[in-house]
Amino acid sequence: MGSWNYSVFFNEAMNQAKAELGEHEFAMWFNIEYDSSSESSIVVRVPSSFYRDQLIRQYQKYLEGKLFDLTGKHLGLEFVVVKPSGQASVPGETAPAPAPGPAPSLEASPTKPVERVKVKHHQLRTDYTFENFVIGDNNGFAANAALAISKNPGTSYNPFLIYGGVGLGKTHLMQSIGNRVWAENSKARVICITAEEFTNEFIQSIHDKTAQNFKNKYRFVDVLLIDDIHFLQNKMGSQEELFHTFNALYDANKQMVFTCDRPVSELKNLNDRLRSRFERGLNVDLQPPNFETRCAILKKKVEAGRVAVPDEVVEIIAKNISTNVRDLEAALTKLLAYSELVRKDITLEIAQHQLKDIFSQSKHGNVTIEGILRAVADQYKLSFSDLKGKKRTKNIAFPRQVAMYIAREITEYSTTELGFEFGGRDHTTVMHACQKIEERLKLDPNLESSIQSLVRTIKEYSSKA
Ligand code: ADP
Ligand code: MG
């Protein structure tokens, strides 16, 4: 018990309450003194059962909320009634001999034990668990590492960083770690936030002059989960703060997990010291799931629901949507909603009809050949017309091949269609270009990462179009 002392946090919570509620209200009700701490609660002294009851009724939740914000931990407040300048009363204990004056009002302390039901962690989604996560060849390594980490947080693979494109399960997997740790030990201090929230809260804390609270909150956690760290690009102040948080947690063997939409090496405007910290532990990527895994994921979602979905429908969705799991789920959700609304069983015909648009959109996405040409021209500092034109100088021919290769990879256009789109060329030219790039990819790892980053730019651009 002696090793827990939350008095600093308690006092800060009181200061904040005073500022928020005003002197008057505060003076009237907050007749409280810090007494002691245990791992999961703070004991406070109040002068009478009247105050205790009022505080419990009106302010307990409010104060506990503040304590959570300050510590990242669900600390319960326990009230003990103590005669001013007296000792904590103990149930059944006889009152000391009355001093002259009014009868002593030393009351037994019938503080109800704070109910210790299994509370939901307010930052973790209850459905983002390992049980709901389908392991396939696209995510097996990441999922097994995540499982190992949740058994022994902080001991190996620290930090753990999951990267990959949208909708591939990064957030789900990261929160599964949090949920597992929390399920096994609800006293563990688990914080799960996005990098954007981290940044906003940091800025706010500077503004409110509560930077110390902010530091305390993040430096005294057992497991820190930060989603989408690519958001930190260009945010130098937040990077600096995270760097110090990182060091404190790392030195204390506390687990950190991050997610990112690309390999850390491709993040721009990131402090080198922080970059090297991110890369220090285990970095694992998630790939799009293959057909079998897509079917398995859909089946899992179907099992969890009330509506029956025939296998052939599962397969047609899995076949037509290969981009990511989020799109897969969206298609299924649409179908389920339709079936519930019109009260019809789901059949292959209904699925084909209802999902027609989603299927065709998923095929071509919003990616246009023009978008690809613009991105590639940009990257290689050429003009759009150079790339589409007839010139065959090496500095143009190679980027053109890259553009053709990317178009072949990320759209469903045939080589004939692509030849046409690329300035009226023959389909064999497109095939030749793709072959050339494939050969170079085997020899040149830099080309692979520059193509990946081009694809990302193209997709980002087209998702905004
Ligand atoms: P990301 O963070 O990579 O963009 P999410 O973690 O938000 O992706 O996943 C998108 C959706 O797909 C979520 O609803 C998630 O539950 C689901 N999902 C992703 N991968 C899997 C998987 N392997 N098994 C089951 N559901 C998955
Ligand atoms: Mg995510």
Coordinates of C-alpha atoms and ligand atoms in Angstrom, one line a residue:
M1 CA 0.0 0.0 0.0
G2 CA 2.7 2.4 1.0
S3 CA 4.1 2.6 -2.5
W4 CA 1.0 4.3 -3.9
N5 CA 0.7 8.0 -3.5
Y6 CA -1.8 9.8 -5.7
S7 CA -1.8 12.9 -3.5
V8 CA -0.4 15.1 -6.3
F9 CA -3.1 14.1 -8.7
F10 CA -5.8 14.5 -6.1
N11 CA -4.6 18.0 -5.3
E12 CA -4.5 18.8 -8.9
A13 CA -8.1 17.5 -9.3
M14 CA -9.1 19.7 -6.5
N15 CA -7.5 22.7 -8.1
Q16 CA -9.3 22.1 -11.3
A17 CA -12.6 21.6 -9.5
K18 CA -12.1 24.9 -7.8
A19 CA -11.4 26.7 -11.1
E20 CA -14.3 25.1 -12.8
L21 CA -17.0 25.2 -10.1
G22 CA -16.0 28.6 -8.7
E23 CA -14.8 29.5 -5.2
H24 CA -18.2 29.6 -3.7
E25 CA -19.5 26.2 -4.6
F26 CA -16.1 24.7 -4.0
A27 CA -15.8 26.2 -0.5
M28 CA -19.3 24.9 0.3
W29 CA -18.8 21.3 -0.6
F30 CA -15.2 20.4 -1.0
N31 CA -14.5 19.9 2.6
I32 CA -12.1 17.1 1.7
E33 CA -8.6 16.1 2.7
Y34 CA -6.4 13.6 1.1
D35 CA -5.8 10.6 3.4
S36 CA -4.1 7.8 1.6
S37 CA -3.9 5.8 -1.7
S38 CA -4.1 2.3 -2.7
E39 CA -3.3 0.9 -6.1
S40 CA -6.8 1.6 -7.4
S41 CA -8.3 4.1 -5.1
I42 CA -7.8 7.3 -3.1
V43 CA -9.1 7.6 0.4
V44 CA -10.2 11.1 1.4
R45 CA -11.3 12.5 4.7
V46 CA -14.6 14.4 5.1
P47 CA -15.9 16.0 8.3
S48 CA -19.3 14.4 8.5
S49 CA -21.6 11.9 6.9
F50 CA -23.6 14.7 5.5
Y51 CA -20.7 16.0 3.5
R52 CA -19.8 12.4 2.5
D53 CA -23.3 11.8 1.1
Q54 CA -23.5 15.0 -0.8
L55 CA -20.1 14.5 -2.3
I56 CA -20.9 11.0 -3.3
R57 CA -24.2 12.1 -4.9
Q58 CA -23.0 15.2 -6.6
Y59 CA -19.3 15.1 -7.2
Q60 CA -17.8 11.6 -6.9
K61 CA -18.1 10.8 -10.6
Y62 CA -16.9 14.3 -11.5
L63 CA -13.8 13.9 -9.4
E64 CA -13.1 10.4 -10.5
G65 CA -13.3 11.6 -14.1
K66 CA -10.7 14.3 -13.4
L67 CA -8.5 11.7 -11.7
F68 CA -8.8 9.5 -14.8
D69 CA -7.8 12.4 -17.0
L70 CA -4.8 13.1 -14.9
T71 CA -3.6 9.6 -14.3
G72 CA -5.1 7.5 -17.1
K73 CA -6.3 5.2 -14.4
H74 CA -9.7 4.4 -13.0
L75 CA -9.2 5.4 -9.5
G76 CA -12.1 5.2 -7.1
L77 CA -12.7 7.7 -4.4
E78 CA -13.4 6.4 -0.9
F79 CA -14.7 8.7 1.7
V80 CA -13.9 8.3 5.3
V81 CA -15.7 10.5 7.9
V82 CA -13.2 12.0 10.4
K83 CA -14.0 14.4 13.1
P84 CA -11.9 17.5 12.3
S85 CA -8.4 17.0 13.7
G86 CA -9.5 13.5 14.7
Q87 CA -8.6 10.1 13.5
A88 CA -10.2 8.0 10.9
S89 CA -13.0 6.3 12.4
V90 CA -13.3 2.5 12.4
P91 CA -16.6 0.8 12.3
G92 CA -17.5 -0.6 15.7
E93 CA -14.7 1.3 17.5
T94 CA -15.8 3.1 20.6
A95 CA -15.5 6.8 20.6
P96 CA -12.7 8.2 22.7
A97 CA -13.7 9.9 25.9
P98 CA -15.6 13.0 25.1
A99 CA -13.8 16.2 25.5
P100 CA -15.6 19.0 27.2
G101 CA -18.0 20.7 24.8
P102 CA -20.5 19.3 22.3
A103 CA -21.0 15.6 22.1
P104 CA -18.5 14.0 19.8
S105 CA -19.8 13.2 16.4
L106 CA -17.2 10.7 15.5
E107 CA -19.1 8.5 13.1
A108 CA -18.5 5.1 12.0
S109 CA -17.4 5.0 8.4
P110 CA -19.9 3.1 6.5
T111 CA -18.2 3.9 3.3
K112 CA -19.7 1.4 0.9
P113 CA -16.9 -0.5 -0.7
V114 CA -16.6 0.9 -4.2
E115 CA -18.1 -1.6 -6.5
R116 CA -15.4 -3.4 -8.4
V117 CA -17.4 -4.6 -11.4
K118 CA -15.5 -5.1 -14.6
V119 CA -15.6 -1.7 -16.1
K120 CA -15.3 -1.1 -19.8
H121 CA -12.1 0.7 -20.7
H122 CA -13.5 4.0 -22.0
Q123 CA -10.9 4.3 -24.8
L124 CA -11.0 0.7 -26.1
R125 CA -13.7 -0.7 -28.4
T126 CA -15.1 -3.8 -26.9
D127 CA -15.2 -5.6 -30.3
Y128 CA -11.6 -5.0 -31.2
T129 CA -10.3 -8.2 -29.6
F130 CA -8.1 -11.1 -30.6
E131 CA -11.2 -13.3 -30.5
N132 CA -12.7 -11.2 -33.3
F133 CA -9.5 -11.0 -35.3
V134 CA -9.1 -13.5 -38.1
I135 CA -5.5 -14.5 -38.6
G136 CA -4.4 -15.0 -42.2
D137 CA -1.2 -15.0 -44.1
N138 CA -1.4 -11.3 -44.5
N139 CA -1.3 -10.6 -40.8
G140 CA -0.1 -13.7 -39.0
F141 CA 3.2 -12.3 -38.0
A142 CA 1.7 -9.1 -36.6
A143 CA -1.1 -10.9 -34.8
N144 CA 1.2 -13.4 -33.2
A145 CA 3.6 -10.7 -32.1
A146 CA 0.6 -8.8 -30.7
L147 CA -0.5 -11.9 -28.7
A148 CA 3.0 -12.4 -27.3
I149 CA 3.1 -8.7 -26.3
S150 CA -0.2 -8.9 -24.5
K151 CA 1.0 -11.8 -22.4
N152 CA 4.1 -10.0 -21.3
P153 CA 3.8 -6.3 -22.0
G154 CA 7.0 -4.3 -21.9
T155 CA 9.4 -7.2 -21.9
S156 CA 10.0 -7.9 -25.5
Y157 CA 9.2 -6.1 -28.8
N158 CA 9.1 -2.6 -27.4
P159 CA 7.9 -0.6 -29.1
F160 CA 5.7 -2.6 -31.3
L161 CA 4.7 -0.8 -34.5
I162 CA 2.1 -1.9 -37.0
Y163 CA 2.0 -0.3 -40.3
G164 CA 0.0 -0.7 -43.5
G165 CA -2.7 0.8 -45.7
V166 CA -6.2 1.8 -44.5
G167 CA -8.7 -0.7 -43.4
L168 CA -6.3 -3.6 -42.9
G169 CA -6.7 -4.0 -39.2
K170 CA -4.0 -1.9 -37.5
T171 CA -6.4 -0.2 -35.0
H172 CA -8.2 -3.5 -34.4
L173 CA -4.9 -5.3 -33.6
M174 CA -3.5 -2.6 -31.5
Q175 CA -6.7 -2.3 -29.4
S176 CA -6.7 -6.1 -29.0
I177 CA -3.5 -5.8 -27.1
G178 CA -5.1 -3.1 -24.8
N179 CA -8.2 -5.2 -24.3
R180 CA -6.3 -8.3 -23.5
V181 CA -4.1 -6.6 -21.0
W182 CA -7.1 -4.8 -19.5
A183 CA -9.2 -8.0 -19.3
E184 CA -6.4 -9.8 -17.4
N185 CA -5.6 -6.9 -15.1
S186 CA -8.0 -4.1 -14.9
K187 CA -5.6 -2.3 -12.6
A188 CA -3.1 -1.9 -15.5
R189 CA -3.0 1.6 -16.7
V190 CA -3.8 1.4 -20.4
I191 CA -4.1 4.5 -22.5
C192 CA -5.2 4.3 -26.1
I193 CA -5.4 7.4 -28.2
T194 CA -4.8 8.7 -31.7
A195 CA -1.7 10.7 -32.4
E196 CA -4.1 13.5 -33.3
E197 CA -5.6 13.4 -29.8
F198 CA -2.2 13.3 -28.3
T199 CA -1.2 16.4 -30.2
N200 CA -4.4 18.3 -29.4
E201 CA -4.2 17.4 -25.8
F202 CA -0.6 18.5 -25.6
I203 CA -1.3 21.8 -27.2
Q204 CA -4.2 22.4 -24.9
S205 CA -2.1 21.6 -21.9
I206 CA 0.4 24.3 -22.9
H207 CA -2.4 26.7 -23.4
D208 CA -3.9 25.8 -20.0
K209 CA -0.5 25.7 -18.3
T210 CA -1.1 22.1 -17.3
A211 CA 1.8 20.7 -19.2
Q212 CA 3.0 18.9 -16.0
N213 CA -0.3 17.0 -15.7
F214 CA 0.0 16.0 -19.3
K215 CA 3.5 14.7 -18.8
N216 CA 2.4 12.8 -15.6
K217 CA -0.5 11.3 -17.4
Y218 CA 1.5 9.8 -20.2
R219 CA 4.6 8.9 -18.3
F220 CA 2.9 6.8 -15.7
V221 CA 1.2 4.2 -17.8
D222 CA 1.7 0.5 -18.2
V223 CA 0.6 0.3 -21.8
L224 CA 0.5 3.2 -24.2
L225 CA -1.2 2.7 -27.5
I226 CA -1.0 5.5 -30.0
D227 CA -2.8 5.2 -33.3
D228 CA -1.9 6.7 -36.7
I229 CA 1.5 8.3 -35.8
H230 CA 1.8 9.6 -39.4
F231 CA -0.3 12.4 -38.1
L232 CA 2.8 13.6 -36.2
Q233 CA 4.6 14.6 -39.4
N234 CA 5.4 18.3 -39.2
K235 CA 4.2 18.5 -35.6
M236 CA 7.6 19.2 -34.1
G237 CA 6.4 20.1 -30.6
S238 CA 4.3 17.0 -30.2
Q239 CA 7.2 14.9 -31.5
E240 CA 9.5 16.3 -28.9
E241 CA 7.0 15.6 -26.2
L242 CA 6.4 12.1 -27.4
F243 CA 10.2 11.5 -27.6
H244 CA 10.5 12.3 -23.9
T245 CA 7.4 10.2 -23.0
F246 CA 8.9 7.4 -25.1
N247 CA 12.2 7.5 -23.2
A248 CA 10.5 7.5 -19.8
L249 CA 8.3 4.5 -20.7
Y250 CA 11.1 2.6 -22.4
D251 CA 13.4 3.0 -19.5
A252 CA 10.6 1.8 -17.2
N253 CA 9.9 -1.2 -19.4
K254 CA 6.4 -0.1 -20.2
Q255 CA 4.9 -1.3 -23.4
M256 CA 4.3 1.0 -26.3
V257 CA 2.4 0.2 -29.4
F258 CA 2.1 2.5 -32.5
T259 CA 0.3 2.3 -35.8
C260 CA 1.3 4.1 -39.0
D261 CA 0.0 4.1 -42.5
R262 CA 3.5 3.6 -44.0
P263 CA 6.9 2.4 -42.9
V264 CA 8.5 4.8 -40.5
S265 CA 11.3 5.3 -43.0
E266 CA 8.9 7.0 -45.3
L267 CA 7.5 9.5 -42.8
K268 CA 8.5 13.0 -43.7
N269 CA 9.4 15.8 -41.3
L270 CA 9.9 13.6 -38.4
N271 CA 12.6 14.2 -35.9
D272 CA 15.4 11.7 -36.4
R273 CA 15.7 10.8 -32.8
L274 CA 12.0 9.9 -32.6
R275 CA 12.2 8.0 -35.9
S276 CA 15.0 5.9 -34.5
R277 CA 12.9 5.2 -31.4
F278 CA 10.0 4.0 -33.4
E279 CA 12.2 1.7 -35.4
R280 CA 13.9 0.3 -32.3
G281 CA 11.5 -2.5 -31.4
L282 CA 9.5 -4.6 -33.8
N283 CA 8.0 -3.0 -37.0
V284 CA 5.5 -5.3 -38.8
D285 CA 3.3 -4.6 -41.7
L286 CA -0.2 -5.7 -42.5
Q287 CA -1.0 -6.7 -46.1
P288 CA -4.4 -6.9 -47.8
P289 CA -5.9 -10.3 -47.1
N290 CA -6.1 -13.0 -49.8
F291 CA -9.3 -14.5 -51.0
E292 CA -9.4 -17.3 -48.3
T293 CA -8.8 -14.8 -45.5
R294 CA -11.4 -12.4 -46.9
C295 CA -13.9 -15.3 -46.8
A296 CA -12.9 -16.2 -43.3
I297 CA -13.3 -12.6 -42.1
L298 CA -16.8 -12.3 -43.7
K299 CA -17.9 -15.6 -42.2
K300 CA -16.8 -14.5 -38.7
K301 CA -18.8 -11.3 -39.1
V302 CA -21.8 -13.3 -40.3
E303 CA -21.6 -15.7 -37.4
A304 CA -21.7 -12.8 -35.0
G305 CA -25.0 -11.5 -36.5
R306 CA -28.5 -12.7 -36.7
V307 CA -28.9 -13.0 -40.5
A308 CA -27.9 -16.0 -42.5
V309 CA -25.7 -15.4 -45.4
P310 CA -25.1 -18.3 -47.9
D311 CA -21.5 -19.2 -48.7
E312 CA -21.9 -18.3 -52.3
V313 CA -22.7 -14.8 -51.2
V314 CA -19.7 -14.6 -48.9
E315 CA -17.6 -15.7 -51.8
I316 CA -18.9 -13.3 -54.3
I317 CA -18.2 -10.4 -51.9
A318 CA -14.7 -11.7 -51.2
K319 CA -14.0 -12.1 -54.8
N320 CA -15.1 -8.6 -55.8
I321 CA -13.6 -6.7 -53.0
S322 CA -10.0 -7.1 -52.5
T323 CA -8.9 -3.7 -51.4
N324 CA -9.2 -4.0 -47.6
V325 CA -11.2 -5.3 -44.7
R326 CA -13.1 -2.1 -44.1
D327 CA -14.6 -2.2 -47.6
L328 CA -15.4 -5.8 -47.2
E329 CA -17.3 -5.1 -44.0
A330 CA -19.1 -2.2 -45.6
A331 CA -20.4 -4.4 -48.4
L332 CA -21.6 -7.0 -45.9
T333 CA -23.2 -4.4 -43.7
K334 CA -25.1 -2.9 -46.6
L335 CA -26.5 -6.3 -47.6
L336 CA -27.5 -7.2 -44.0
A337 CA -29.2 -3.8 -43.6
Y338 CA -31.1 -4.4 -46.9
S339 CA -32.2 -7.8 -45.8
E340 CA -33.5 -6.7 -42.5
L341 CA -35.3 -3.7 -43.9
V342 CA -37.2 -5.5 -46.6
R343 CA -37.3 -8.7 -44.6
K344 CA -36.0 -10.9 -47.3
D345 CA -33.4 -13.6 -47.1
I346 CA -30.1 -12.9 -48.7
T347 CA -29.6 -14.7 -52.0
L348 CA -27.0 -14.5 -54.6
E349 CA -29.2 -12.5 -56.9
I350 CA -30.0 -10.0 -54.2
A351 CA -26.3 -9.7 -53.3
Q352 CA -25.3 -9.1 -56.9
H353 CA -28.0 -6.6 -57.4
Q354 CA -27.5 -4.7 -54.2
L355 CA -23.8 -4.6 -54.4
K356 CA -23.4 -3.8 -58.0
D357 CA -22.2 -0.3 -57.5
I358 CA -19.8 -1.2 -54.7
F359 CA -18.3 -4.0 -56.8
S360 CA -17.7 -1.8 -59.8
Q361 CA -16.3 1.0 -57.7
S362 CA -14.0 -1.4 -55.9
K363 CA -12.7 -2.6 -59.3
H364 CA -11.6 0.7 -60.5
G365 CA -11.6 2.6 -57.3
N366 CA -11.5 6.3 -58.0
V367 CA -8.1 5.9 -59.5
T368 CA -7.8 7.4 -62.9
I369 CA -5.0 7.1 -65.4
E370 CA -4.7 10.8 -65.4
G371 CA -4.2 10.7 -61.7
I372 CA -1.4 8.2 -62.1
L373 CA 0.3 10.1 -64.9
R374 CA 0.1 13.3 -62.8
A375 CA 1.6 11.7 -59.7
V376 CA 4.4 10.0 -61.7
A377 CA 5.2 13.2 -63.7
D378 CA 5.4 15.1 -60.4
Q379 CA 7.7 12.6 -58.8
Y380 CA 10.1 12.5 -61.8
K381 CA 9.8 16.2 -62.5
L382 CA 8.4 15.8 -66.0
S383 CA 5.4 17.3 -67.7
F384 CA 2.1 15.4 -68.1
S385 CA 2.4 15.6 -71.9
D386 CA 6.0 14.3 -71.9
L387 CA 4.8 11.2 -70.2
K388 CA 1.9 10.7 -72.5
G389 CA 3.8 11.7 -75.6
K390 CA 6.0 9.9 -78.0
K391 CA 9.5 10.9 -76.8
R392 CA 11.6 7.9 -75.9
T393 CA 14.6 9.4 -74.2
K394 CA 15.6 7.4 -71.1
N395 CA 14.6 10.0 -68.6
I396 CA 11.0 9.9 -70.0
A397 CA 10.8 6.2 -71.0
F398 CA 11.5 4.9 -67.5
P399 CA 8.9 7.0 -65.6
R400 CA 6.4 6.1 -68.3
Q401 CA 7.1 2.4 -67.7
V402 CA 6.6 3.0 -64.0
A403 CA 3.3 4.7 -64.6
M404 CA 2.2 1.8 -66.8
Y405 CA 3.2 -0.7 -64.2
I406 CA 1.3 1.1 -61.5
A407 CA -1.7 1.4 -63.6
R408 CA -1.6 -2.4 -64.3
E409 CA -1.2 -3.1 -60.6
I410 CA -3.9 -0.9 -59.1
T411 CA -6.6 -0.7 -61.8
E412 CA -8.5 -3.3 -63.6
Y413 CA -7.8 -1.8 -67.1
S414 CA -6.6 -4.4 -69.6
T415 CA -3.3 -3.9 -71.3
T416 CA -5.1 -2.9 -74.5
E417 CA -7.1 -0.2 -72.7
L418 CA -4.0 1.0 -71.0
G419 CA -2.1 1.3 -74.3
F420 CA -4.9 3.5 -75.5
E421 CA -4.9 5.6 -72.4
F422 CA -1.2 6.1 -72.6
G423 CA -1.2 8.0 -75.8
G424 CA -2.5 5.3 -78.2
R425 CA 0.2 2.6 -77.7
D426 CA 0.0 -1.1 -78.4
H427 CA -0.8 -3.5 -75.6
T428 CA 2.6 -5.2 -76.1
T429 CA 4.3 -1.9 -75.1
V430 CA 2.4 -2.0 -71.8
M431 CA 3.3 -5.7 -71.2
H432 CA 6.9 -4.9 -72.0
A433 CA 6.9 -2.0 -69.6
C434 CA 5.5 -4.1 -66.8
Q435 CA 8.1 -6.8 -67.4
K436 CA 10.9 -4.3 -67.3
I437 CA 9.8 -2.8 -64.0
E438 CA 9.3 -6.3 -62.5
E439 CA 12.9 -7.1 -63.4
R440 CA 14.2 -3.9 -61.9
L441 CA 12.2 -4.4 -58.8
K442 CA 14.1 -7.6 -58.1
L443 CA 17.4 -5.7 -58.2
D444 CA 16.5 -2.3 -56.7
P445 CA 14.8 -2.1 -53.3
N446 CA 14.6 1.7 -53.6
L447 CA 12.4 1.4 -56.6
E448 CA 10.0 -0.7 -54.6
S449 CA 9.6 1.8 -51.9
S450 CA 9.3 4.7 -54.4
I451 CA 6.6 2.9 -56.2
Q452 CA 4.8 2.1 -53.0
S453 CA 4.9 5.8 -52.0
L454 CA 3.7 6.8 -55.5
V455 CA 0.7 4.4 -55.1
R456 CA -0.1 5.9 -51.8
T457 CA 0.0 9.4 -53.2
I458 CA -2.2 8.3 -56.1
K459 CA -4.7 6.7 -53.8
E460 CA -4.8 9.6 -51.4
Y461 CA -5.3 12.0 -54.2
S462 CA -8.1 9.9 -55.8
S463 CA -9.9 9.4 -52.5
K464 CA -10.2 13.1 -52.2
A465 CA -11.3 13.5 -55.8
Ligands
ADP1 P1 -6.9 0.3 -40.0 O1 -6.7 0.8 -38.6 O2 -5.7 -0.5 -40.5 O3 -7.3 1.3 -41.0 P2 -9.1 -1.1 -38.7 O4 -8.3 -1.8 -37.6 O5 -9.9 0.0 -38.4 O6 -8.1 -0.8 -39.9 O7 -9.9 -2.3 -39.5 C1 -11.0 -1.9 -40.3 C2 -12.1 -2.9 -40.1 O8 -11.8 -4.2 -40.5 C3 -12.5 -3.0 -38.6 O9 -13.9 -3.1 -38.4 C4 -11.8 -4.3 -38.2 O10 -12.5 -4.9 -37.1 C5 -11.9 -5.1 -39.4 N1 -10.7 -6.0 -39.6 C6 -9.5 -5.8 -40.1 N2 -8.7 -6.9 -40.1 C7 -9.5 -7.9 -39.6 C8 -9.2 -9.2 -39.3 N3 -8.1 -9.8 -39.6 N4 -10.3 -10.0 -38.8 C9 -11.5 -9.4 -38.5 N5 -11.7 -8.1 -38.7 C10 -10.8 -7.3 -39.3
MG2 MG -6.9 2.8 -37.9

